[in-house]
Amino acid sequence: FMNFVMYAALVFFVAGLTSNRIITHILSVGLFLFLVVSFDMGIVEDLRIGYGFVPGIEDFSEISSYGIFQTSANWFFLLWTSLAITLIMAGIWLWKRGSDKKWRHRLSLKNVQLAHTSKLAMVGCIGVFFFLMSFITKNVYDNGNFVPEDEQERLDAEYEYKYKYLEAYPQPKYANVDLEIDLFPSERKATYEAEILLANALDIDTLFLNWKDFVVITSLRLNQQELKPVKEDEDQNLTAYLIPKEAKGDSLLSVSIEGKKQYVGFVQGDFQGDLTRVGSFASVREFLPVIGYDSDHELSENRTREAVGLTRLSSRMAEMGDPLAQTQDFHAPDAGMVTGSITISTEAGQIPFAAGTLVGKEEGGGRPTATYRIDRPSVFNWHLGSSNYALVQSVASGLDYTLFHKREHSFNIDLYRDAMDKGISHMQKQFGANAVPDKLQVLEIHRWQDPFYTFANTLVISEKEGWVADTKGLQEKAYLYLKIGSGLASLWIQDNIQVANVQGAEMLAVGLPEAIGLQFVERVFGEEAVRLLTKKKMEQYGKDRNNEPNVEPPLLYSDGADYLEINKGATALHGLIAEIGSERFISILLEWTEANKGQKATFKSLYEQMINGLSATSRQKCVKKFETMESELI
């Protein structure tokens, strides 16, 4: 409502300035359209010139409220309020009364339409406006909380220019991580210590580490020897350390890190959801470095790449025959299968969580602490966080699991429990008694990050994906079961299949578990539920495909487009499973998994095994669906 009041103040000022109703309408509507269209299309990003705009107004989370946006919005609102008051007073001052009032009389200090005290107040409001503008500039822009898109693209292009050679430069890989981290959500801060073992298979002389913004490393030791950086690129957050000669031949390097991460100031658009006051959720990579070349810096849209002088990409991912990418894990190219532990503490009133199996918890000094272990080698996509959760503990097929949810979001807890019970039973029947790990966690997180995550013993589902949904309809209920079923399948795949970092990787990591989830839904609800879900998937695929910035690849060569594998890919795989039969598919998948144990696998090799034995007609259909773009509809 107050935003509308501010816009009314602006219109009032324009009316006083022009003294013409038609010109006032044209100028005001034109300005409003410019603001809305320019911000919506990204032409203008800086809220300091978006009169009446405040951060986060459309990003309310029931778990985290407005998060850091609340502070930002308050200051921006004060900024625009001071300007709105100025505009109202200026409008009164300039308002034309009578037919003969000329501009020099309207602008005169002697103009009594605005009292002298009000004129002084107007000057004071202008002063407040400029003070707040300076204050906001310091806290949002000077502190690094906002980087314009053009500047970020320039930095990413510069990173690729300067460090692309590191992609082929030998570097050690994560093998074991023991992390102790203390969260201080009210301060948006974390302090931590990490003991890391790096597999050092080659004679490496320099260690290149990429850090996230706002991370400060106070100590870094290798084999208990303090390392000093030989190169620091502050713009790119990259630091290089010389490895001592005596350590070069070691098969394992022991690295100790002490550091902290703390956000300062406030934000315009970045959620900073990894360290928010309630509902923090973060990858461990928010605190630990990416080793070697960080491909997340690469610009993936060809139009953008050309604009900054980079070559066009034929694919967002390495081709299947790429010898280096074939040896890398899709989830973390700088890691093998990793073991370790996470000990995490947080502030009173919140419950900490992390990847792995909970082995202990305690409370001391008003701070709850939990210890998690990852004993079975796992892909290094671990996450952690804390919130004011309510817990629901249950047992299914002899396995313990816990639901972490917002206390007020208990609407669909019974459905989640039923989905877990049936999902665990389904996975055990399909893949054996050990298909699902004990002590699973299902977590509800805020809406600001991706909707789904799976990692060591943990399924994560955003608050907007079923926790408060009306599940009376078949499609809505089936969707909830789909996400549980695909999540359990994803955990199985992460435990049993090492996905090579090449084209088609997300068909294994995303499309395959989603297809298995559709199988689960079909068993629980029947074919009609699957038809509704696949129809929705293809509608979403068609919608998002129109925004594809590059050329969409065939499914066999998919390269990580967010919309492709989970929608078209999963639907096509579900159709192929139906073609070969569910039992035969499970047999093929288990046989293929066993044959690829201990090595990086590709979707192409599984696909070829799945279509082996199909009739010529069926194979031709698969070629159209997976190997070409001839068939647009599944």
XYZ file of C-alpha atoms in Angstrom:
634
model
C 0.000 0.000 0.000
C 2.777 2.425 0.910
C 4.383 1.835 -2.486
C 1.181 3.055 -4.115
C 1.244 6.107 -1.846
C 4.782 6.821 -3.075
C 3.673 6.545 -6.701
C 0.777 8.907 -5.968
C 3.296 11.384 -4.545
C 5.290 11.174 -7.763
C 2.178 11.784 -9.899
C 1.239 14.723 -7.676
C 4.692 16.242 -8.201
C 4.509 15.770 -11.995
C 1.066 17.391 -11.992
C 2.417 20.379 -10.047
C 5.359 20.586 -12.415
C 3.411 20.438 -15.689
C 0.068 21.979 -14.721
C -1.372 19.857 -17.521
C -3.533 16.789 -16.996
C -2.719 15.077 -20.319
C 1.051 15.632 -20.035
C 0.903 14.401 -16.425
C -0.788 11.173 -17.550
C 1.687 10.631 -20.392
C 4.786 11.288 -18.261
C 3.575 9.270 -15.246
C 2.393 6.229 -17.205
C 5.544 6.350 -19.321
C 7.753 6.419 -16.235
C 5.893 3.538 -14.590
C 6.089 1.422 -17.741
C 9.798 2.191 -18.066
C 10.452 1.110 -14.473
C 8.442 -2.108 -14.706
C 9.687 -3.197 -18.144
C 13.322 -2.231 -17.612
C 13.645 -4.085 -14.310
C 11.633 -7.077 -15.516
C 13.824 -7.458 -18.614
C 17.062 -6.765 -16.759
C 17.802 -3.592 -18.700
C 18.101 -1.788 -15.372
C 19.234 -3.687 -12.267
C 20.156 -1.009 -9.738
C 17.283 -0.419 -7.292
C 18.754 2.956 -6.403
C 17.103 4.310 -9.527
C 13.919 2.252 -9.158
C 11.731 4.771 -7.374
C 9.475 2.992 -4.880
C 11.163 -0.378 -5.391
C 12.301 -2.304 -2.298
C 14.256 -5.606 -2.246
C 12.519 -8.906 -1.606
C 8.941 -7.703 -1.849
C 7.995 -10.842 -3.838
C 10.302 -13.259 -2.012
C 8.591 -13.991 1.281
C 9.492 -17.360 2.796
C 7.307 -18.886 5.485
C 10.433 -20.498 6.937
C 12.769 -17.518 6.772
C 10.304 -14.612 6.479
C 12.013 -11.945 4.323
C 15.446 -12.984 5.605
C 18.108 -10.375 4.972
C 15.671 -8.628 2.629
C 13.785 -7.315 5.676
C 16.687 -5.059 6.670
C 17.280 -4.002 3.069
C 13.614 -3.242 2.477
C 13.414 -1.079 5.600
C 16.308 1.127 4.486
C 15.114 1.366 0.875
C 11.625 2.207 2.121
C 13.018 5.039 4.254
C 14.986 6.235 1.227
C 11.900 6.449 -0.981
C 9.720 7.821 1.825
C 12.069 10.767 2.286
C 11.961 11.394 -1.468
C 8.166 10.998 -1.590
C 7.711 13.602 1.157
C 10.012 15.918 -0.782
C 7.956 15.375 -3.955
C 4.662 16.112 -2.175
C 6.036 19.323 -0.709
C 7.573 20.338 -4.036
C 4.260 19.597 -5.752
C 2.432 21.892 -3.317
C 5.080 24.576 -3.818
C 4.855 24.388 -7.620
C 1.090 23.908 -7.919
C -0.379 26.457 -10.296
C -3.267 28.413 -8.849
C -4.912 30.926 -11.093
C -4.312 31.545 -14.754
C -1.500 34.074 -14.547
C 0.982 32.406 -12.209
C 4.306 32.290 -14.023
C 7.258 29.963 -13.369
C 9.364 32.641 -11.662
C 6.533 33.261 -9.210
C 5.910 29.551 -8.626
C 9.610 28.916 -7.875
C 9.965 31.981 -5.681
C 10.862 31.478 -2.024
C 8.128 34.005 -1.318
C 5.534 31.619 -2.740
C 3.216 31.125 0.241
C 1.611 27.924 -1.068
C 4.318 26.147 0.970
C 5.152 27.618 4.368
C 8.757 28.484 5.177
C 8.911 25.774 7.838
C 7.688 23.244 5.271
C 10.326 24.453 2.820
C 12.982 23.857 5.467
C 11.465 20.435 6.157
C 11.636 19.683 2.423
C 15.327 20.596 2.382
C 15.788 18.336 5.417
C 14.049 15.455 3.590
C 16.304 15.980 0.577
C 19.293 15.803 2.935
C 17.957 12.592 4.481
C 17.469 11.153 0.990
C 21.072 11.797 -0.031
C 22.368 10.525 3.332
C 20.375 7.279 2.951
C 21.532 6.940 -0.646
C 25.131 7.137 0.550
C 24.429 4.709 3.397
C 22.744 2.172 1.107
C 25.516 2.509 -1.480
C 28.089 1.603 1.152
C 26.159 -1.314 2.640
C 24.881 -2.857 -0.582
C 27.307 -1.909 -3.319
C 30.656 -1.016 -1.774
C 30.619 -4.123 0.453
C 30.193 -6.442 -2.525
C 26.578 -7.481 -1.918
C 25.550 -6.465 -5.423
C 27.393 -6.861 -8.704
C 25.646 -5.744 -11.924
C 25.124 -8.505 -14.457
C 27.445 -6.885 -17.009
C 30.220 -6.636 -14.428
C 29.715 -10.252 -13.332
C 29.867 -11.397 -16.943
C 33.075 -9.419 -17.408
C 34.592 -11.046 -14.317
C 33.533 -14.530 -15.439
C 34.993 -13.955 -18.899
C 38.208 -12.699 -17.320
C 38.365 -15.825 -15.131
C 38.050 -18.071 -18.172
C 40.677 -16.090 -20.102
C 43.160 -16.209 -17.235
C 42.605 -19.659 -15.756
C 41.157 -21.964 -18.407
C 44.553 -23.677 -18.545
C 43.940 -24.943 -14.996
C 41.256 -27.272 -16.362
C 44.025 -29.591 -17.585
C 46.534 -28.664 -14.878
C 47.002 -31.603 -12.455
C 45.549 -30.959 -9.001
C 44.897 -33.147 -5.955
C 41.336 -34.234 -5.173
C 39.236 -34.358 -2.025
C 39.350 -37.793 -0.379
C 38.306 -37.165 3.246
C 36.850 -34.090 4.962
C 36.352 -33.569 8.705
C 34.605 -30.246 9.213
C 33.773 -28.454 12.458
C 31.550 -25.440 11.862
C 29.772 -23.029 14.190
C 26.839 -21.105 12.759
C 25.759 -17.715 14.114
C 22.611 -17.054 12.059
C 21.686 -13.806 13.828
C 25.118 -12.419 12.844
C 25.078 -14.039 9.387
C 28.403 -15.615 10.301
C 30.100 -19.014 10.408
C 33.487 -19.955 11.816
C 35.035 -23.286 10.950
C 37.996 -25.631 10.940
C 38.524 -28.383 8.397
C 40.943 -31.289 8.255
C 41.154 -32.443 4.644
C 42.954 -35.344 2.981
C 43.715 -34.760 -0.692
C 44.514 -37.631 -3.025
C 47.777 -36.590 -4.701
C 48.316 -39.049 -7.513
C 50.629 -36.791 -9.539
C 53.738 -34.724 -8.949
C 52.000 -31.384 -8.312
C 53.914 -28.216 -7.443
C 51.138 -25.617 -6.984
C 47.738 -25.807 -5.293
C 45.052 -23.510 -6.751
C 42.052 -22.775 -4.505
C 38.857 -20.890 -5.396
C 36.888 -19.329 -2.531
C 33.398 -17.869 -2.210
C 32.768 -14.189 -1.554
C 33.060 -13.043 2.079
C 35.250 -16.045 3.070
C 38.326 -15.104 5.094
C 41.002 -17.764 5.669
C 43.000 -17.212 8.853
C 45.209 -20.279 8.551
C 46.046 -22.860 5.884
C 48.551 -25.618 6.634
C 49.795 -28.525 4.567
C 51.215 -31.450 6.561
C 51.242 -29.083 9.590
C 53.346 -26.545 7.691
C 51.852 -23.066 7.274
C 51.486 -22.171 3.597
C 51.938 -18.694 2.216
C 50.184 -17.738 -1.025
C 52.366 -17.220 -4.090
C 49.461 -15.685 -6.008
C 46.300 -13.907 -4.887
C 43.642 -12.743 -7.321
C 41.180 -10.847 -5.136
C 38.826 -10.053 -8.011
C 38.419 -13.763 -8.780
C 38.795 -15.089 -5.194
C 41.587 -17.408 -6.340
C 44.708 -18.135 -4.315
C 47.705 -20.275 -5.296
C 50.038 -21.992 -2.829
C 53.411 -23.590 -3.537
C 53.535 -27.208 -2.388
C 56.778 -27.949 -0.475
C 59.195 -30.228 -2.338
C 59.129 -32.846 0.408
C 55.332 -33.234 0.013
C 55.163 -33.522 -3.766
C 55.588 -37.296 -3.811
C 53.057 -38.013 -1.034
C 49.990 -39.947 -2.137
C 47.895 -38.058 0.433
C 48.226 -34.406 1.409
C 46.879 -33.306 4.773
C 45.427 -29.793 4.586
C 44.160 -27.875 7.633
C 41.955 -24.814 7.136
C 40.707 -22.273 9.629
C 38.369 -19.605 8.387
C 35.163 -17.680 8.701
C 32.447 -16.377 6.475
C 30.381 -13.350 7.441
C 28.106 -11.206 5.362
C 28.278 -7.491 6.082
C 25.867 -4.771 5.050
C 22.662 -5.807 3.320
C 21.474 -6.860 -0.086
C 19.545 -5.772 -3.134
C 18.829 -9.132 -4.758
C 21.091 -11.905 -3.424
C 19.219 -14.116 -0.932
C 22.357 -15.090 1.005
C 20.288 -18.046 2.181
C 23.350 -19.980 3.332
C 23.615 -17.773 6.433
C 20.201 -16.301 7.036
C 18.688 -15.664 10.457
C 16.267 -18.596 10.307
C 16.484 -21.454 7.827
C 20.153 -21.399 6.782
C 20.988 -23.962 4.081
C 24.406 -24.147 2.435
C 26.693 -26.315 0.387
C 29.963 -27.062 2.167
C 31.523 -25.313 -0.848
C 30.315 -22.024 0.619
C 33.183 -22.547 3.093
C 35.607 -25.000 1.456
C 37.422 -24.231 -1.807
C 37.012 -25.557 -5.310
C 40.393 -26.974 -6.285
C 41.905 -26.078 -9.657
C 39.599 -24.721 -12.334
C 36.112 -23.694 -11.183
C 33.811 -24.329 -14.154
C 30.944 -22.535 -12.383
C 32.597 -19.303 -13.518
C 32.119 -20.191 -17.173
C 29.475 -18.293 -19.124
C 27.159 -20.870 -20.687
C 25.021 -18.684 -22.987
C 26.562 -18.191 -26.426
C 25.068 -14.746 -26.945
C 26.686 -13.560 -23.718
C 29.985 -15.254 -24.552
C 30.166 -13.515 -27.913
C 29.390 -10.166 -26.296
C 32.454 -10.481 -24.025
C 34.742 -11.876 -26.724
C 34.621 -15.587 -25.839
C 34.166 -18.382 -28.375
C 30.773 -20.032 -28.785
C 30.131 -23.347 -27.051
C 29.058 -26.352 -29.073
C 28.008 -27.904 -25.758
C 27.850 -26.771 -22.135
C 29.593 -29.999 -21.119
C 32.619 -31.923 -22.308
C 32.030 -34.404 -25.105
C 31.750 -38.072 -24.167
C 35.183 -38.910 -25.494
C 36.953 -36.185 -23.514
C 39.727 -38.086 -21.663
C 39.980 -35.608 -18.760
C 36.244 -35.213 -18.134
C 35.847 -38.991 -18.280
C 37.947 -39.233 -15.105
C 36.021 -36.515 -13.225
C 32.948 -36.926 -11.054
C 29.958 -34.991 -12.370
C 28.896 -33.738 -8.943
C 32.381 -32.519 -7.962
C 35.148 -32.642 -10.581
C 37.771 -31.865 -7.902
C 36.794 -34.812 -5.687
C 36.646 -38.556 -5.673
C 34.204 -40.495 -3.524
C 34.667 -38.776 -0.165
C 34.317 -39.861 3.466
C 34.426 -37.759 6.605
C 32.391 -36.045 9.283
C 30.630 -32.764 10.019
C 30.219 -31.354 13.508
C 27.874 -28.392 13.406
C 26.563 -26.062 16.112
C 24.039 -23.258 15.943
C 22.176 -20.752 18.103
C 19.606 -21.655 20.733
C 16.147 -22.381 19.359
C 17.439 -23.904 16.128
C 18.327 -27.466 15.149
C 21.513 -28.038 13.112
C 21.762 -30.650 10.367
C 24.343 -31.860 7.874
C 25.041 -34.563 5.312
C 25.549 -38.057 6.658
C 24.315 -40.156 9.550
C 23.611 -38.472 12.879
C 25.900 -40.083 15.472
C 25.589 -37.638 18.363
C 24.042 -34.437 19.604
C 24.456 -32.297 22.680
C 23.801 -28.811 24.003
C 26.344 -26.678 25.814
C 26.594 -22.977 26.424
C 23.111 -22.556 25.007
C 24.218 -23.902 21.617
C 22.925 -27.204 20.186
C 25.585 -29.301 18.438
C 25.185 -32.316 16.136
C 27.802 -34.671 14.699
C 27.254 -36.461 11.408
C 29.450 -39.112 9.813
C 29.827 -40.117 6.179
C 31.520 -43.518 6.484
C 30.535 -44.815 3.081
C 32.389 -43.057 0.236
C 29.978 -40.449 -1.133
C 29.858 -37.907 -3.941
C 31.024 -34.567 -2.579
C 27.780 -32.594 -2.835
C 27.314 -32.215 0.913
C 25.138 -29.530 2.491
C 24.397 -28.300 6.005
C 22.305 -25.714 7.839
C 19.957 -24.983 10.730
C 16.422 -23.799 11.420
C 13.733 -23.840 14.115
C 12.446 -27.226 13.006
C 9.876 -29.577 14.400
C 10.929 -33.237 14.082
C 8.851 -36.270 13.193
C 10.674 -39.570 13.638
C 9.416 -42.788 12.099
C 10.375 -46.282 10.943
C 9.776 -47.943 7.575
C 10.830 -51.514 6.690
C 13.144 -51.507 9.704
C 14.845 -48.225 8.732
C 14.714 -45.048 10.832
C 14.050 -41.701 9.206
C 13.297 -38.160 10.405
C 11.217 -35.387 8.868
C 12.499 -31.859 9.603
C 9.732 -29.338 8.952
C 8.420 -25.934 9.984
C 6.180 -26.481 12.976
C 3.174 -24.871 11.284
C 3.628 -26.951 8.105
C 2.177 -30.206 9.356
C -0.601 -30.377 6.723
C 0.926 -33.152 4.633
C 3.172 -34.902 7.166
C 1.065 -38.073 7.072
C 1.354 -38.125 3.277
C 5.127 -37.701 3.471
C 5.321 -40.549 5.957
C 3.210 -42.782 3.733
C 5.328 -41.832 0.710
C 8.484 -42.663 2.644
C 7.077 -45.995 3.845
C 5.968 -47.039 0.367
C 9.061 -45.531 -1.301
C 11.522 -47.398 0.918
C 9.609 -50.640 0.379
C 9.582 -50.053 -3.392
C 13.336 -49.406 -3.518
C 14.078 -52.524 -1.460
C 11.952 -54.691 -3.743
C 13.597 -53.255 -6.843
C 17.228 -52.909 -5.746
C 17.667 -55.125 -2.695
C 17.498 -54.889 1.085
C 20.364 -52.356 1.266
C 18.982 -50.034 -1.399
C 18.114 -47.334 1.150
C 20.459 -46.224 3.953
C 19.329 -46.195 7.576
C 18.691 -42.919 9.450
C 17.468 -40.925 6.487
C 16.597 -37.239 6.787
C 13.884 -35.387 4.867
C 14.281 -31.616 5.206
C 12.079 -28.643 4.388
C 14.072 -25.560 3.354
C 13.253 -22.011 2.293
C 12.123 -21.130 -1.232
C 15.203 -19.164 -2.258
C 17.374 -21.992 -3.568
C 16.821 -24.999 -5.834
C 13.614 -26.933 -5.096
C 15.298 -30.315 -4.531
C 18.635 -31.663 -3.268
C 19.843 -35.159 -2.477
C 23.112 -35.951 -0.720
C 24.471 -38.431 1.831
C 21.415 -39.809 3.690
C 19.379 -36.678 3.014
C 16.450 -35.540 0.867
C 15.793 -31.792 0.757
C 12.514 -30.359 -0.525
C 11.691 -26.654 -0.767
C 8.765 -25.262 1.206
C 6.978 -24.502 -2.085
C 7.081 -28.131 -3.265
C 4.362 -29.915 -1.324
C 4.670 -29.046 2.363
C 1.646 -26.730 2.287
C 0.053 -27.913 -0.978
C -3.585 -28.892 -1.332
C -3.153 -32.602 -2.047
C -6.796 -33.537 -2.543
C -6.251 -33.821 -6.285
C -4.558 -36.871 -7.784
C -1.869 -34.882 -9.615
C -0.819 -32.918 -6.523
C -0.704 -36.028 -4.345
C 1.189 -37.994 -6.992
C 3.725 -35.166 -7.341
C 4.598 -35.398 -3.643
C 5.162 -39.160 -3.985
C 7.189 -38.581 -7.157
C 9.649 -36.339 -5.315
C 10.098 -38.856 -2.508
C 10.486 -41.730 -4.964
C 12.937 -39.872 -7.208
C 14.853 -38.633 -4.153
C 15.348 -42.173 -2.839
C 16.385 -43.309 -6.320
C 18.842 -40.416 -6.554
C 20.487 -41.480 -3.286
C 20.821 -45.026 -4.628
C 22.394 -43.773 -7.853
C 24.843 -41.544 -5.961
C 25.867 -44.521 -3.807
C 26.258 -46.958 -6.690
C 27.070 -45.064 -9.897
C 29.987 -42.704 -10.415
C 28.746 -40.348 -13.118
C 31.388 -39.088 -15.562
C 31.492 -35.321 -16.073
C 30.508 -35.488 -19.755
C 27.437 -35.022 -21.923
C 24.451 -36.982 -20.683
C 25.562 -36.801 -17.047
C 22.269 -35.311 -15.848
C 20.326 -38.015 -17.645
C 21.903 -40.337 -15.070
C 21.922 -37.931 -12.123
C 18.490 -36.324 -12.691
C 16.523 -37.972 -15.502
C 17.031 -41.586 -14.371
C 15.937 -41.105 -10.726
C 12.958 -39.057 -11.930
C 11.956 -41.916 -14.261
C 12.275 -44.390 -11.380
C 10.099 -42.018 -9.350
C 7.454 -42.178 -12.082
C 7.585 -45.980 -11.841
C 6.947 -45.673 -8.102
C 3.974 -43.350 -8.688
C 2.531 -45.813 -11.205
C 2.711 -48.604 -8.640
C 0.994 -46.512 -5.972
C -1.590 -44.551 -7.985
C -1.778 -46.175 -11.415
C -1.299 -45.026 -15.003
C -3.595 -41.985 -14.793
C -1.348 -40.329 -12.188
C 1.705 -40.875 -14.398
C -0.160 -39.487 -17.402
C -0.986 -36.308 -15.480
C 2.610 -35.898 -14.282
C 4.203 -36.516 -17.677
C 1.707 -34.164 -19.331
C 2.769 -31.484 -16.847
C 6.436 -32.239 -17.499
C 6.055 -31.864 -21.236
C 4.137 -28.611 -20.830
C 6.978 -27.294 -18.673
C 9.520 -28.545 -21.206
C 7.729 -26.755 -24.043
C 7.531 -23.542 -22.063
C 11.185 -23.530 -20.965
C 12.502 -24.681 -24.317
C 11.402 -21.364 -25.787
C 13.924 -19.672 -23.480
C 16.831 -21.941 -24.460
C 19.753 -19.534 -25.082
C 21.788 -22.080 -27.060
C 20.824 -24.989 -29.316
C 19.006 -27.762 -27.476
C 20.954 -31.044 -27.768
C 19.458 -34.521 -28.188
C 18.911 -36.299 -24.862
C 21.881 -38.612 -25.415
C 24.128 -35.535 -25.535
C 22.270 -33.402 -22.973
C 24.475 -30.780 -21.402
C 22.817 -29.644 -18.202
C 19.968 -27.433 -19.406
C 17.788 -27.119 -16.292
C 14.524 -27.883 -18.071
C 15.616 -30.761 -20.299
C 16.624 -33.855 -18.331
C 14.041 -33.596 -15.552
C 11.148 -33.095 -17.970
C 11.695 -34.446 -21.471
C 14.509 -36.757 -20.351
C 12.589 -38.396 -17.509
C 9.485 -38.776 -19.671
C 11.451 -40.406 -22.491
C 13.205 -42.760 -20.074
C 9.899 -43.753 -18.484
C 8.590 -44.596 -21.953
C 11.696 -46.668 -22.706
C 11.322 -48.536 -19.408
C 7.727 -49.330 -20.313
C 8.927 -50.568 -23.716
C 11.481 -53.018 -22.319
C 9.498 -53.932 -19.194
C 10.071 -52.908 -15.588
C 11.672 -56.163 -14.449
C 14.045 -56.299 -17.397
C 14.971 -52.639 -16.853
C 15.931 -53.304 -13.222
C 17.945 -56.331 -14.297
C 19.769 -54.302 -16.968
C 20.435 -51.409 -14.577
C 21.842 -53.661 -11.851
C 23.987 -55.588 -14.333
C 25.281 -52.345 -15.891
C 25.970 -50.845 -12.436
C 27.997 -53.878 -11.407
C 29.967 -53.796 -14.670
C 30.844 -50.107 -14.122
C 31.713 -50.376 -10.430
C 34.826 -48.401 -9.556
C 34.857 -46.395 -12.785
C 33.111 -43.378 -14.223
C 29.967 -44.239 -16.177
C 28.113 -42.483 -18.983
C 24.434 -42.405 -19.883
C 25.276 -43.489 -23.410
C 26.582 -46.853 -22.227
C 23.406 -47.495 -20.175
C 21.180 -46.382 -23.040
C 22.912 -48.732 -25.487
C 22.448 -51.630 -23.075
C 18.777 -50.753 -22.575
C 17.915 -50.711 -26.283
C 19.916 -53.865 -27.022
C 17.409 -56.553 -27.923
C 14.586 -54.215 -28.927
C 12.889 -54.700 -32.265
C 14.039 -52.618 -35.208
C 10.880 -50.492 -34.994
C 11.344 -49.839 -31.276
C 15.016 -49.007 -31.750
C 14.119 -46.501 -34.455
C 11.689 -44.810 -32.053
C 14.443 -44.623 -29.433
C 16.846 -43.114 -31.947
C 14.333 -40.337 -32.616
C 13.683 -39.750 -28.911
C 17.234 -39.877 -27.603
C 19.683 -39.383 -30.460
C 18.047 -36.757 -32.658
C 15.689 -33.790 -32.430
C 13.251 -35.302 -34.955
C 10.684 -36.284 -32.330
C 9.608 -33.235 -30.352
C 6.832 -34.945 -28.387
C 7.370 -37.955 -26.173
